[in-house]
Coordinates of C-alpha atoms in Angstrom, one line a residue:
X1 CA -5.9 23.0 43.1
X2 CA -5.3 19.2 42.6
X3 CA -8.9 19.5 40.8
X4 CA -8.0 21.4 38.5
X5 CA -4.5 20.3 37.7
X6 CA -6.0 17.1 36.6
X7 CA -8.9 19.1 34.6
X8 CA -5.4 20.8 32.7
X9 CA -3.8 17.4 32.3
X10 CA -7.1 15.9 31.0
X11 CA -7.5 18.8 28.6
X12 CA -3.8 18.3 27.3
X13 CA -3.9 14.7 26.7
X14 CA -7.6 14.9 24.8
X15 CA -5.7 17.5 22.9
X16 CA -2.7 15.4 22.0
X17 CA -5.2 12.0 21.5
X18 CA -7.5 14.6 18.9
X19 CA -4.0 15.2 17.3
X20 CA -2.7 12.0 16.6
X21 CA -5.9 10.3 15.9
X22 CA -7.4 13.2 14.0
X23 CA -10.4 13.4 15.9
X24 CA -11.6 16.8 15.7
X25 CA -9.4 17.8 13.1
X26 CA -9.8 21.8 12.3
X27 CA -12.3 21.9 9.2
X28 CA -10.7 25.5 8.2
X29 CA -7.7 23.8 7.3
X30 CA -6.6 24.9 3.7
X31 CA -10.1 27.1 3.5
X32 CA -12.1 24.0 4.0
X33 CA -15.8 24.9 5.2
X34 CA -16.3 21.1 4.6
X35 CA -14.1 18.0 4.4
X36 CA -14.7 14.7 2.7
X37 CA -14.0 12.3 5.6
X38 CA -14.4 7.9 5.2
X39 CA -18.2 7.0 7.1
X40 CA -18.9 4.4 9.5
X41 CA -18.7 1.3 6.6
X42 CA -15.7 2.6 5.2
X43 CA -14.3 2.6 8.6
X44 CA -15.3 -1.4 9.2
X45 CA -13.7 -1.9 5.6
X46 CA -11.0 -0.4 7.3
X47 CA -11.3 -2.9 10.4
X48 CA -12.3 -5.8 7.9
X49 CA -9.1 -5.4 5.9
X50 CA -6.9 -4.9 9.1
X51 CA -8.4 -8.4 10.3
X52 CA -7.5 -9.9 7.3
X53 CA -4.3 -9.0 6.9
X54 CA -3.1 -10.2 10.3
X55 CA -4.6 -13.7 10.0
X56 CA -2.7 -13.9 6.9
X57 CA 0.1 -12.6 8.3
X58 CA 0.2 -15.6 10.9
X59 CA -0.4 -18.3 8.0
X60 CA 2.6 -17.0 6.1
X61 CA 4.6 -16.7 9.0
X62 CA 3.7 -20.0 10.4
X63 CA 4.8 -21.9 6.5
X64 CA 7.4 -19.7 6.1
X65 CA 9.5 -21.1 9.0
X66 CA 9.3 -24.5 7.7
X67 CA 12.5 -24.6 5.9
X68 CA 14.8 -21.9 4.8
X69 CA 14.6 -22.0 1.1
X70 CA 10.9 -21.6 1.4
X71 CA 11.6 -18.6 4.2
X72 CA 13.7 -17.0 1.7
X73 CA 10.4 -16.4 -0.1
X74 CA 7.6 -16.9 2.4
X75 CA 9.3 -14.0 5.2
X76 CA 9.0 -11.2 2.6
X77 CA 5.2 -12.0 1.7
X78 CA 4.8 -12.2 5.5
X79 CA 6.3 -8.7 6.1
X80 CA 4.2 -7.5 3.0
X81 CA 0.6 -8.5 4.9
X82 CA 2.7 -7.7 8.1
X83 CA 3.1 -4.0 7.7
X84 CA -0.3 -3.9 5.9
X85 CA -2.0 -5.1 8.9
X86 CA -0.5 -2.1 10.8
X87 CA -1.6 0.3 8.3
X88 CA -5.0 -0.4 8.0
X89 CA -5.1 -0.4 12.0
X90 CA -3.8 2.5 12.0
X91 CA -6.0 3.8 9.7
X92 CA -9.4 1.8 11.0
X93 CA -8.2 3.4 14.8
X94 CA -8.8 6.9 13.5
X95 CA -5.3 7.5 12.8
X96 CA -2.7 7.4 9.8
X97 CA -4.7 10.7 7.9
X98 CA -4.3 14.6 7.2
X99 CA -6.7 17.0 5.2
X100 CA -5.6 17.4 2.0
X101 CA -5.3 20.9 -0.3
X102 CA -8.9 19.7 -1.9
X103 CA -10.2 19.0 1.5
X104 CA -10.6 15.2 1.2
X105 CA -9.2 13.1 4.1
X106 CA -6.2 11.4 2.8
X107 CA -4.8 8.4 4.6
X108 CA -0.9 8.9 5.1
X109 CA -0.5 5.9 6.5
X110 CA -1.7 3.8 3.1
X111 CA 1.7 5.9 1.2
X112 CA 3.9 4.6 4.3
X113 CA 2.4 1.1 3.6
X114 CA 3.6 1.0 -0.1
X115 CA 6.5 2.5 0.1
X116 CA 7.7 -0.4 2.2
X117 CA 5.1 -3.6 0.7
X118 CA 5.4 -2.6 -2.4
X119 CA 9.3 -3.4 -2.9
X120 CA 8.5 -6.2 -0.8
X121 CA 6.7 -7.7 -3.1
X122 CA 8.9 -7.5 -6.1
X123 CA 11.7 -9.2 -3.8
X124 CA 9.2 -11.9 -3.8
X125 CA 9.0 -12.0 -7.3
X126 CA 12.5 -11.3 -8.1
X127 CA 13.7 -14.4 -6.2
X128 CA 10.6 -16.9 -7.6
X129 CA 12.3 -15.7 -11.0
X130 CA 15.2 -16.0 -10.1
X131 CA 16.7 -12.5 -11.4
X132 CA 20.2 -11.2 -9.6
X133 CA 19.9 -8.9 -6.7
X134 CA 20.9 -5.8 -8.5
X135 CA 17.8 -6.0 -10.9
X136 CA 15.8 -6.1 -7.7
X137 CA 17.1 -3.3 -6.2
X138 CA 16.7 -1.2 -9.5
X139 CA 13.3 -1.8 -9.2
X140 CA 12.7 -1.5 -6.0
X141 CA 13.9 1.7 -6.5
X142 CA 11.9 2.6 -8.9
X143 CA 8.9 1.2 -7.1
X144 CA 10.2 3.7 -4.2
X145 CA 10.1 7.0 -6.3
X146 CA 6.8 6.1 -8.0
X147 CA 5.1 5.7 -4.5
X148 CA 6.9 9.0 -3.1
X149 CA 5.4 10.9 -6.7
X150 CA 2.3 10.0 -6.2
X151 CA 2.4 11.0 -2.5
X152 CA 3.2 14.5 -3.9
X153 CA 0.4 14.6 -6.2
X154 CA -2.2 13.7 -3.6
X155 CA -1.1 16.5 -1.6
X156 CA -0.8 19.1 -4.4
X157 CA -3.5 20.7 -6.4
X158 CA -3.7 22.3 -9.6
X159 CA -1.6 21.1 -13.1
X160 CA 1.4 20.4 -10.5
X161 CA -0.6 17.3 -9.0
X162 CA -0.9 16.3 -12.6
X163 CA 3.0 16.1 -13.1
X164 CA 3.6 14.4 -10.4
X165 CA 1.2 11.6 -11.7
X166 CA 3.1 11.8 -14.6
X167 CA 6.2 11.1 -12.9
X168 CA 4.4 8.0 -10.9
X169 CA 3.9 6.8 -14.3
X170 CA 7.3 6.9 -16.0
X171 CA 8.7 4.8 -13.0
X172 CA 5.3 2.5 -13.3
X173 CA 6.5 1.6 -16.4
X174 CA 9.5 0.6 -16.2
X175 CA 8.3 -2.0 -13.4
X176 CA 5.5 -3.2 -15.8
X177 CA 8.0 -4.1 -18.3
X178 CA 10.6 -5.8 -16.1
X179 CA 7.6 -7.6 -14.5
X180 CA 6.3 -8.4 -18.1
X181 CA 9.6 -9.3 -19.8
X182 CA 12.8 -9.5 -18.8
X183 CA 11.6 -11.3 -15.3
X184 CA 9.5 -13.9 -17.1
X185 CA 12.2 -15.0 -19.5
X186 CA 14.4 -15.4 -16.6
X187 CA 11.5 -17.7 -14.8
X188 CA 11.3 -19.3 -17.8
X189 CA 14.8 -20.1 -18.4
X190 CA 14.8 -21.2 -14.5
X191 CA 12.9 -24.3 -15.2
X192 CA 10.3 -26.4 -13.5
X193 CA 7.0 -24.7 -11.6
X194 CA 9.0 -21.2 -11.4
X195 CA 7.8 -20.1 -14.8
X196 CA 4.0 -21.2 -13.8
X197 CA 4.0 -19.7 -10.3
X198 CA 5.5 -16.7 -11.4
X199 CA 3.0 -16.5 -13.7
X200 CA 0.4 -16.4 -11.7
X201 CA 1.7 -13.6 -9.6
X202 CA 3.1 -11.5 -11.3
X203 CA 0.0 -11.7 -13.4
X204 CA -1.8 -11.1 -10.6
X205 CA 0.8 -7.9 -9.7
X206 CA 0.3 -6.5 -13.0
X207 CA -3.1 -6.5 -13.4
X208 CA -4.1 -5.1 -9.6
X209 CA -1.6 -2.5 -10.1
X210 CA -3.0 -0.9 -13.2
X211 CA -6.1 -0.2 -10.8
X212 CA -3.9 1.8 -8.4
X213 CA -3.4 4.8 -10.8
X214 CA -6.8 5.1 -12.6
X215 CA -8.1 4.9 -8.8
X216 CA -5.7 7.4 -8.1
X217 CA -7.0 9.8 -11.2
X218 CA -10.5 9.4 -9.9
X219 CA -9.9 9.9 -6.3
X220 CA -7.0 12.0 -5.0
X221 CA -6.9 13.1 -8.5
X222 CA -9.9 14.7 -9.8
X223 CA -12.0 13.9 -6.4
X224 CA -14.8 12.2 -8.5
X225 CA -14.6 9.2 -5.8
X226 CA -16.0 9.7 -2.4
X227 CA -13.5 9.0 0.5
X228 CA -15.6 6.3 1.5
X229 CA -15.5 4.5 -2.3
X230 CA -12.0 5.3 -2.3
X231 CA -11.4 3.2 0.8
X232 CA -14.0 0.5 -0.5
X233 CA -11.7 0.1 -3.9
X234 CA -8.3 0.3 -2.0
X235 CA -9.3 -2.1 0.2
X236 CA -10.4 -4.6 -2.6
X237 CA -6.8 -4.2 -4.2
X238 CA -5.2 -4.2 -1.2
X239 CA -6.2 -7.5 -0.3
X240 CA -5.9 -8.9 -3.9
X241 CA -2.1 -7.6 -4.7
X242 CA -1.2 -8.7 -0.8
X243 CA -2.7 -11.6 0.8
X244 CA -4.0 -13.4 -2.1
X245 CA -0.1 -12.7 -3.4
X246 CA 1.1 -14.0 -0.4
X247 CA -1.6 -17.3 -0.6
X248 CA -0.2 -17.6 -4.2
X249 CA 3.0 -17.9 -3.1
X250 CA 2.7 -20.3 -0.2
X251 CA 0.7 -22.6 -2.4
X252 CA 3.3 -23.1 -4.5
X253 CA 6.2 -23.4 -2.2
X254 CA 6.3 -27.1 -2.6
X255 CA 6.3 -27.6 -6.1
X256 CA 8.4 -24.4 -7.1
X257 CA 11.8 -25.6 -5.7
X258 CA 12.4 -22.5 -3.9
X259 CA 15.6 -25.1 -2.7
X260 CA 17.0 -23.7 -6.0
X261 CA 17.3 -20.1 -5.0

């Protein structure tokens, strides 16, 4: 009896481990005879990038506690590569996915990490600038409901999806052109290194994030990119618009006078 209560126990918990890990994930899910899953490399991408992000992580966090004024800057980026970190062990652990309607695997856990870096990272860049707390929450907002649309549209199929996209991009917008030109003319008017550095990364922003949503077209849109490509590309600009942001930004924490802000 003991026996086989453990065998039941056993059973139970491999179930429960299948389920949150998505091991063994059901491939008749949403009529799927076959799903698009990430292979071995695009797992170690997976690993690579996790890596990554934590040793930044620990850099930023380490400068960032040097002096407040720099903090104020420093503990955002740190959070950004912080909860990126999670994410991608989440994902690189087997974890963090579903099946989506076109039967591709589709990694939940990379929505849950925008929704929360990406308004990190326009704090960042709203206090370099030096713009009032109320334009940063307007955009953060916006950065919110472009994330959450485009969440929809990967797990939608049919003209639907494409609406949703649509909606991603209205709210895209609007960031692009803060980002582009009422943000720089108030790092400009700021004086000193805050027009250069913020230059540099919200040029850097602006350029990575065009990527996302042709990516997004080619991939969880019209499935043209493998899983496996997808990660490969995500990855890339993952590590680009976060811990090269967040290098940026520590590099120029001495000369920017973040004492000002």
């Amino acid at each position: 009896p003991q026996s086989r209560t453990r065998e039941r126990v056993g059973c139970s918990l491999k179930m429960a481990t299948q389920m949150l890990v998505g091991e063994g994930a059901k491939l008749d899910v949403h009529g799927c005879e076959t799903v698009d899953m990430a292979s071995s490399f695009g797992k170690a991408l997976l690993e690579f990038s996790f890596i990554v992000m934590a040793a930044v992580t620990v850099l930023l966090g380490i400068n960032a506690s040097k002096s407040k004024a720099v903090g104020k800057v420093l503990f955002p980026a740190t959070f950004v590569t912080g909860v990126a970190s999670i994410s991608y062990f989440s994902m690189a652990s087997g974890g963090g996915w579903v099946i989506a309607p076109d039967c591709r695997q589709l990694f939940i856990a990379r929505y849950m990490d925008w929704v929360i870096t990406t308004p990190l990272i326009l704090i960042c860049l709203g206090m370099v600038a030096g713009v009032n707390k109320w334009d940063i929450m307007a955009l953060c907002l916006s950065d919110v409901l472009m994330i959450a649309t485009g969440a929809f549209g990967a797990l939608t199929v049919g003209n639907v999806k494409w609406v949703w996209w649509f909606f991603g991009m209205c709210w895209f917008m609007h960031i692009i052109f803060a980002l582009g030109k009422s943000w720089a003319e108030a790092a400009k008017a700021k004086g000193g290194e805050a027009g250069s550095v913020y230059g540099r990364v919200a040029g850097l922003t602006v350029i990575v994030w065009f990527c996302y949503p042709i990516i997004w077209v080619f991939a969880e849109g019209f499935g043209n990119f493998s899983v496996t490509f997808e990660v490969l590309i995500y990855c890339i600009l993952d590590l680009i618009s976060k811990a090269v942001f967040g290098l940026i930004l520590m590099s120029g924490a001495g000369s920017v006078g973040y004492e000002a802000i």
